[in-house]
Coordinates of C-alpha atoms and ligand atoms in Angstrom, one line a residue:
M210 CA -23.7 11.5 -3.3
Y211 CA -25.5 11.6 -0.1
V212 CA -24.3 10.4 3.3
P213 CA -26.2 10.6 6.6
P214 CA -24.9 13.4 8.8
H215 CA -24.4 11.1 11.8
T216 CA -20.8 9.9 12.0
V217 CA -19.4 7.0 14.2
T218 CA -15.8 7.1 15.2
N219 CA -13.6 4.1 15.9
D220 CA -13.7 5.1 19.6
D221 CA -17.5 4.9 19.4
L222 CA -17.2 1.3 18.1
S223 CA -14.7 0.3 20.9
A224 CA -17.6 0.8 23.2
L225 CA -19.6 -2.0 21.3
V226 CA -16.9 -4.6 20.4
E227 CA -13.4 -5.3 21.5
T228 CA -11.5 -3.0 19.0
N229 CA -9.6 0.2 19.0
D230 CA -8.8 3.2 16.9
E231 CA -5.3 2.2 16.3
W232 CA -6.1 -1.3 15.0
I233 CA -8.8 -0.1 12.6
R234 CA -6.7 2.8 11.3
R235 CA -3.7 0.6 10.7
R236 CA -5.5 -2.6 9.4
V237 CA -8.3 -1.0 7.4
G238 CA -7.6 2.7 7.1
I239 CA -10.9 4.0 8.5
A240 CA -11.3 6.8 11.0
E241 CA -15.0 7.3 10.9
R242 CA -18.1 6.3 8.9
H243 CA -21.5 7.8 8.3
I244 CA -24.3 5.7 9.8
A245 CA -28.1 6.1 9.2
V246 CA -30.2 7.0 12.2
T247 CA -33.5 7.5 10.4
E248 CA -32.4 7.5 6.8
S249 CA -33.7 4.6 4.6
T250 CA -31.9 3.1 1.7
A251 CA -34.4 4.5 -0.7
G252 CA -34.3 7.9 1.0
M253 CA -30.6 8.1 0.6
A254 CA -30.8 6.9 -3.0
A255 CA -33.3 9.6 -3.8
A256 CA -31.2 12.3 -2.2
A257 CA -28.1 11.3 -4.2
A258 CA -30.2 11.0 -7.4
R259 CA -31.5 14.6 -6.8
N260 CA -27.9 15.9 -6.4
A261 CA -26.9 14.1 -9.6
L262 CA -29.9 15.5 -11.6
D263 CA -29.1 19.0 -10.3
N264 CA -25.4 18.6 -11.2
A265 CA -26.3 17.3 -14.7
G266 CA -29.1 20.0 -15.2
I267 CA -31.5 17.2 -16.0
A268 CA -35.2 17.0 -14.9
A269 CA -36.5 13.7 -13.6
E270 CA -39.1 13.5 -16.4
D271 CA -36.2 13.5 -18.9
L272 CA -34.8 10.2 -17.7
D273 CA -35.3 7.2 -19.9
L274 CA -34.3 4.6 -17.4
I275 CA -33.4 4.3 -13.7
L276 CA -31.0 1.5 -12.6
C277 CA -30.3 0.9 -9.0
A278 CA -28.1 -1.4 -6.9
T279 CA -28.2 -2.4 -3.2
V280 CA -27.6 -5.3 -0.9
S281 CA -29.4 -3.6 1.9
A282 CA -32.8 -2.6 0.4
D283 CA -35.7 -1.5 2.7
N284 CA -37.9 -4.0 0.9
V285 CA -37.5 -6.9 -1.5
S286 CA -40.3 -5.4 -3.5
P287 CA -40.8 -2.7 -4.7
S288 CA -37.2 -2.6 -6.0
L289 CA -35.0 0.3 -4.9
A290 CA -35.2 1.6 -8.5
C291 CA -39.0 1.7 -8.3
M292 CA -38.9 3.6 -5.0
V293 CA -36.4 6.2 -6.5
Q294 CA -38.6 6.6 -9.6
A295 CA -41.6 7.4 -7.3
A296 CA -39.6 9.8 -5.1
L297 CA -38.3 11.7 -8.1
G298 CA -41.6 11.7 -10.0
A299 CA -39.9 10.1 -12.9
V300 CA -42.0 8.1 -15.4
C301 CA -39.3 5.8 -17.0
P302 CA -38.7 2.1 -16.5
A303 CA -36.7 1.3 -13.4
Y304 CA -35.1 -1.9 -12.0
D305 CA -32.3 -3.2 -9.7
I306 CA -29.2 -5.2 -10.3
N307 CA -27.5 -7.2 -7.5
A308 CA -23.7 -7.5 -7.7
A309 CA -22.8 -6.3 -4.2
C310 CA -19.9 -4.0 -4.0
S311 CA -19.2 -4.3 -7.8
A312 CA -22.7 -3.4 -8.7
F313 CA -22.1 0.2 -9.8
L314 CA -19.9 -1.1 -12.6
F315 CA -22.5 -3.6 -13.5
L316 CA -25.0 -0.7 -13.8
L317 CA -22.7 1.1 -16.2
E318 CA -22.4 -1.9 -18.4
T319 CA -26.2 -2.4 -18.5
A320 CA -26.7 1.2 -19.3
A321 CA -24.2 0.8 -22.2
G322 CA -26.4 -1.8 -23.6
W323 CA -29.6 0.4 -23.5
F324 CA -27.5 3.2 -25.2
A325 CA -26.1 0.9 -27.8
R326 CA -29.6 -0.2 -28.8
G327 CA -30.8 3.4 -29.0
R328 CA -33.4 2.8 -26.3
A329 CA -32.2 5.7 -24.0
K330 CA -30.6 9.1 -24.0
K331 CA -30.3 9.8 -20.3
I332 CA -30.0 7.1 -17.7
L333 CA -29.8 7.6 -13.9
V334 CA -27.6 4.9 -12.0
V335 CA -27.7 4.8 -8.2
G336 CA -25.9 2.6 -5.6
S337 CA -27.4 3.0 -2.1
E338 CA -26.7 1.1 1.1
R339 CA -27.6 1.0 4.7
M340 CA -25.0 -1.5 5.6
S341 CA -25.5 -0.8 9.3
R342 CA -28.8 -2.8 8.9
I343 CA -27.1 -5.9 7.7
V344 CA -23.9 -6.0 9.7
D345 CA -23.6 -8.1 12.9
W346 CA -22.8 -5.5 15.5
S347 CA -21.2 -8.1 17.7
D348 CA -18.7 -9.2 15.0
R349 CA -15.6 -6.9 15.1
G350 CA -14.3 -8.5 11.9
T351 CA -17.1 -6.8 9.9
C352 CA -18.9 -4.1 11.9
V353 CA -15.9 -1.8 11.9
I354 CA -15.5 -1.6 8.1
F355 CA -18.8 -0.8 6.7
G356 CA -20.6 2.6 6.4
D357 CA -23.9 4.0 5.0
G358 CA -24.5 6.2 2.0
A359 CA -25.5 6.6 -1.6
G360 CA -23.9 7.6 -4.9
A361 CA -25.5 8.4 -8.2
A362 CA -24.7 9.5 -11.8
V363 CA -26.6 10.7 -14.8
L364 CA -25.3 9.1 -17.9
G365 CA -25.7 10.4 -21.5
A366 CA -25.4 8.5 -24.8
G367 CA -21.9 9.1 -26.1
D368 CA -18.5 7.5 -26.6
G369 CA -17.0 8.0 -23.2
Y370 CA -17.4 4.4 -22.0
L371 CA -14.4 2.8 -23.6
D372 CA -14.0 -0.7 -22.3
S373 CA -15.0 -2.9 -19.4
V374 CA -14.1 -6.2 -17.7
I375 CA -16.7 -8.2 -15.7
T376 CA -15.9 -11.4 -13.9
V377 CA -18.0 -13.6 -11.6
R378 CA -16.7 -16.6 -9.6
G379 CA -20.0 -17.7 -8.1
G380 CA -20.5 -19.2 -4.6
D381 CA -21.2 -18.2 -1.0
S382 CA -18.1 -19.6 0.8
V383 CA -16.2 -16.3 1.0
I384 CA -18.9 -13.5 1.5
K385 CA -22.5 -14.1 2.2
I386 CA -25.5 -12.1 3.4
P387 CA -28.3 -14.6 4.1
C388 CA -32.0 -13.7 4.0
S389 CA -34.1 -14.2 7.0
A390 CA -35.1 -17.8 7.4
G391 CA -38.8 -16.7 7.5
K392 CA -41.5 -18.3 9.7
S393 CA -42.7 -21.3 7.6
P394 CA -44.0 -24.0 9.9
F395 CA -42.9 -26.5 7.3
W396 CA -39.2 -25.3 7.0
Q397 CA -36.6 -27.8 8.3
G398 CA -33.4 -26.4 6.6
S399 CA -30.9 -24.0 8.1
C400 CA -31.8 -20.8 9.8
E401 CA -29.0 -18.2 9.6
E402 CA -29.0 -14.7 11.0
P403 CA -29.6 -12.2 8.1
Y404 CA -26.2 -10.5 8.7
I405 CA -23.0 -10.3 6.6
Q406 CA -20.6 -13.2 6.9
M407 CA -17.1 -12.7 5.4
N408 CA -13.8 -14.5 5.4
G409 CA -11.7 -11.3 5.6
Q410 CA -8.3 -12.8 4.6
E411 CA -9.8 -14.8 1.6
T412 CA -11.6 -11.6 0.5
F413 CA -8.4 -9.6 0.8
K414 CA -6.4 -11.9 -1.4
Y415 CA -9.2 -12.2 -4.0
A416 CA -9.6 -8.4 -4.0
V417 CA -5.9 -7.6 -4.7
N418 CA -5.7 -10.2 -7.5
A419 CA -9.1 -8.9 -9.0
M420 CA -8.1 -5.3 -9.0
C421 CA -4.6 -5.9 -10.5
G422 CA -5.9 -8.3 -13.1
D423 CA -8.8 -6.1 -14.2
I424 CA -6.6 -3.0 -14.5
Q425 CA -3.9 -4.9 -16.4
T426 CA -6.6 -6.3 -18.8
L427 CA -7.8 -2.8 -19.5
F428 CA -4.2 -1.5 -20.0
N429 CA -3.4 -4.4 -22.4
R430 CA -6.5 -4.2 -24.5
N431 CA -6.3 -0.4 -24.9
G432 CA -2.5 0.0 -25.3
L433 CA -2.3 2.1 -22.1
T434 CA 0.0 2.6 -19.1
H435 CA -0.8 4.4 -15.9
D436 CA 0.8 7.4 -17.4
D437 CA -2.2 7.7 -19.7
L438 CA -4.6 7.7 -16.7
A439 CA -5.7 10.8 -14.6
W440 CA -7.2 8.6 -11.9
I441 CA -8.2 5.2 -10.7
V442 CA -11.3 5.2 -8.6
P443 CA -11.4 2.0 -6.6
H444 CA -13.9 0.3 -4.3
Q445 CA -13.1 1.6 -0.8
A446 CA -13.0 -1.7 1.1
N447 CA -9.6 -1.6 2.9
Y448 CA -6.8 0.9 2.4
R449 CA -4.3 -1.9 2.5
I450 CA -6.0 -3.6 -0.5
I451 CA -5.5 -0.5 -2.6
E452 CA -1.9 -0.1 -1.4
S453 CA -1.1 -3.7 -2.2
A454 CA -2.7 -3.4 -5.7
A455 CA -0.9 -0.3 -6.4
K456 CA 2.5 -1.8 -5.4
R457 CA 1.9 -5.0 -7.3
S458 CA 0.7 -3.2 -10.5
G459 CA 3.6 -0.7 -10.3
I460 CA 1.1 2.2 -10.3
P461 CA 1.9 5.2 -8.1
Q462 CA -0.5 5.2 -5.2
E463 CA -1.4 8.9 -5.7
K464 CA -3.3 7.7 -8.9
F465 CA -5.8 5.9 -6.6
Y466 CA -8.5 8.2 -5.2
L467 CA -9.1 7.4 -1.5
N468 CA -11.9 8.4 0.9
I469 CA -12.1 5.3 3.0
D470 CA -10.8 7.1 6.1
R471 CA -14.0 9.2 6.2
V472 CA -16.6 7.0 4.5
G473 CA -15.7 3.3 5.2
N474 CA -16.9 0.6 2.9
T475 CA -20.4 1.6 1.4
S476 CA -20.6 -1.4 -1.0
S477 CA -22.5 -0.4 -4.2
A478 CA -22.3 3.3 -3.2
S479 CA -18.5 3.2 -2.7
V480 CA -17.3 3.9 -6.3
P481 CA -20.0 6.6 -7.1
I482 CA -19.4 8.4 -3.8
A483 CA -15.6 8.5 -4.4
L484 CA -16.2 9.6 -8.0
D485 CA -18.5 12.4 -6.9
E486 CA -16.0 13.6 -4.3
L487 CA -13.3 13.6 -6.8
N488 CA -15.4 15.4 -9.4
R489 CA -16.5 18.1 -7.0
S490 CA -12.9 18.6 -5.8
G491 CA -12.1 19.9 -9.3
R492 CA -9.4 17.4 -9.9
L493 CA -11.2 15.7 -12.9
Q494 CA -10.9 17.5 -16.2
R495 CA -13.0 16.8 -19.3
G496 CA -11.2 14.3 -21.5
D497 CA -9.3 12.7 -18.6
K498 CA -9.0 8.9 -18.8
I499 CA -10.1 7.2 -15.7
I500 CA -10.6 3.6 -14.5
L501 CA -13.3 2.5 -12.0
T502 CA -12.6 -0.8 -10.3
A503 CA -14.5 -2.8 -7.7
F504 CA -14.8 -6.4 -6.2
G505 CA -17.0 -8.0 -3.7
G506 CA -19.8 -10.5 -2.9
G507 CA -20.6 -12.9 -5.6
L508 CA -17.7 -13.2 -5.9
A509 CA -18.0 -10.5 -8.5
N510 CA -15.4 -8.0 -9.8
A511 CA -15.4 -5.4 -12.5
A512 CA -13.5 -2.5 -14.0
C513 CA -14.1 0.0 -16.7
L514 CA -12.2 2.6 -18.6
L515 CA -13.8 6.0 -19.2
T516 CA -13.1 9.3 -20.9
W517 CA -14.6 11.9 -18.4
Ligands
LIG131 O1 -16.5 -4.9 0.3 C1 -16.6 -6.3 0.5 C2 -15.3 -6.8 0.4 N1 -14.6 -6.9 1.7 C3 -13.3 -6.7 1.8 O2 -12.7 -6.3 0.9 C4 -12.7 -7.0 3.2 C5 -11.3 -7.6 2.9 N2 -10.7 -8.0 4.2 C6 -10.2 -7.1 5.0 O3 -10.3 -5.9 4.8 C7 -9.5 -7.6 6.3 O4 -9.3 -9.0 6.1 C8 -10.3 -7.3 7.6 C9 -10.2 -5.8 7.9 C10 -11.7 -7.8 7.5 C11 -9.6 -8.0 8.8 O5 -8.2 -7.5 8.8 P1 -7.0 -8.7 8.8 O6 -5.7 -7.9 8.9 O7 -7.2 -9.6 7.7 O8 -7.3 -9.3 10.2 P2 -7.5 -10.9 10.5 O9 -8.8 -11.3 10.2 O10 -6.3 -11.6 10.0 O11 -7.3 -10.9 12.1 C12 -6.0 -10.6 12.7 C13 -6.3 -10.3 14.2 C14 -7.2 -11.5 14.8 O12 -6.7 -11.7 16.1 P3 -5.7 -12.9 16.5 O13 -6.5 -14.2 16.0 O14 -4.5 -12.7 15.7 O15 -5.6 -12.8 17.9 C15 -8.5 -10.9 14.8 O16 -9.4 -11.5 15.8 O17 -7.0 -9.1 14.4 C16 -8.2 -9.5 15.1 N3 -9.3 -8.5 14.8 C17 -9.5 -7.3 15.4 N4 -8.8 -6.8 16.4 C18 -9.2 -5.5 16.7 C19 -10.2 -8.7 13.7 N5 -11.0 -7.6 13.8 C20 -10.6 -6.8 14.7 C21 -11.0 -5.5 15.2 N6 -10.3 -4.9 16.1 N7 -12.0 -4.8 14.7

């Protein structure tokens, strides 16, 4: 993972919008988040990627594919993956996938396809976000929940990726990040500001249902209960979403890894950042069964079952 060193506290935000530390901690579970000052989305992605390559003991030239995800790219083109490829000095194909906060899970599924066809032995997957660029800093309903950062993993061909669920309920009525309207002198359609719009309560309900449903599907299909799992690594969007999903699923909350208090919601980087923290803390053992689960814009949700 890589997060920018600059942290912004809830008290810092209360100087920008009408909010307070108590509300944010109680309703969302965030105390502080990392916010980019000079770091670009591609720069953070490359930093996380280098850390992942070091951790895996793999050289950039040994990669067969780079897959990246972001909703806050520096440029529409080149893709984030192309920028990471150049920054690392890699020579393999590279492309992006857009599935908002669930995208890391979509990257894993796509990588599984390359492995299954024997087209790759080592694949780098990266989620990187400068959410601070695309939030409306006058909207207290969104600007307090997001943070910046990147997470990456080096995947190897093998049998650790056991099962996955991917669901899309398309449409922009719940979460939307419009593009800039542009400057066409002929355009007579709508011109929205290019910032995140989100119906918080609708997203909340959808998120709890999605997380519970996806975990249950993986349990049913694989004959598992939570006793068979070492960890669930969820998208860190709101502490109360994870708490509600745990309660409704009857899974002890201690099984869910949490870092939202320090990192906030980093969209596609959220799951790999949490996974890296968990791994580096020494609490993941080889052979552990874990579930990764995420939900977000699309609406798109996904979960997968892995042997670590
Ligand atoms: O990763 C993408 C997926 N996104 C998510 O998963 C987000 C899911 N949604 C949420 O996490 C929550 O809905 C929010 C954190 C966004 C909002 O929390 P909430 O408990 O659903 O609040 P609410 O929208 O129901 O608003 C309750 C009250 C309102 O005031 P009134 O109308 O009751 O007077 C809001 O104006 O809280 C107010 N409020 C705030 N107050 C202080 C909303 N934001 C804030 C704030 N500080 N930052």
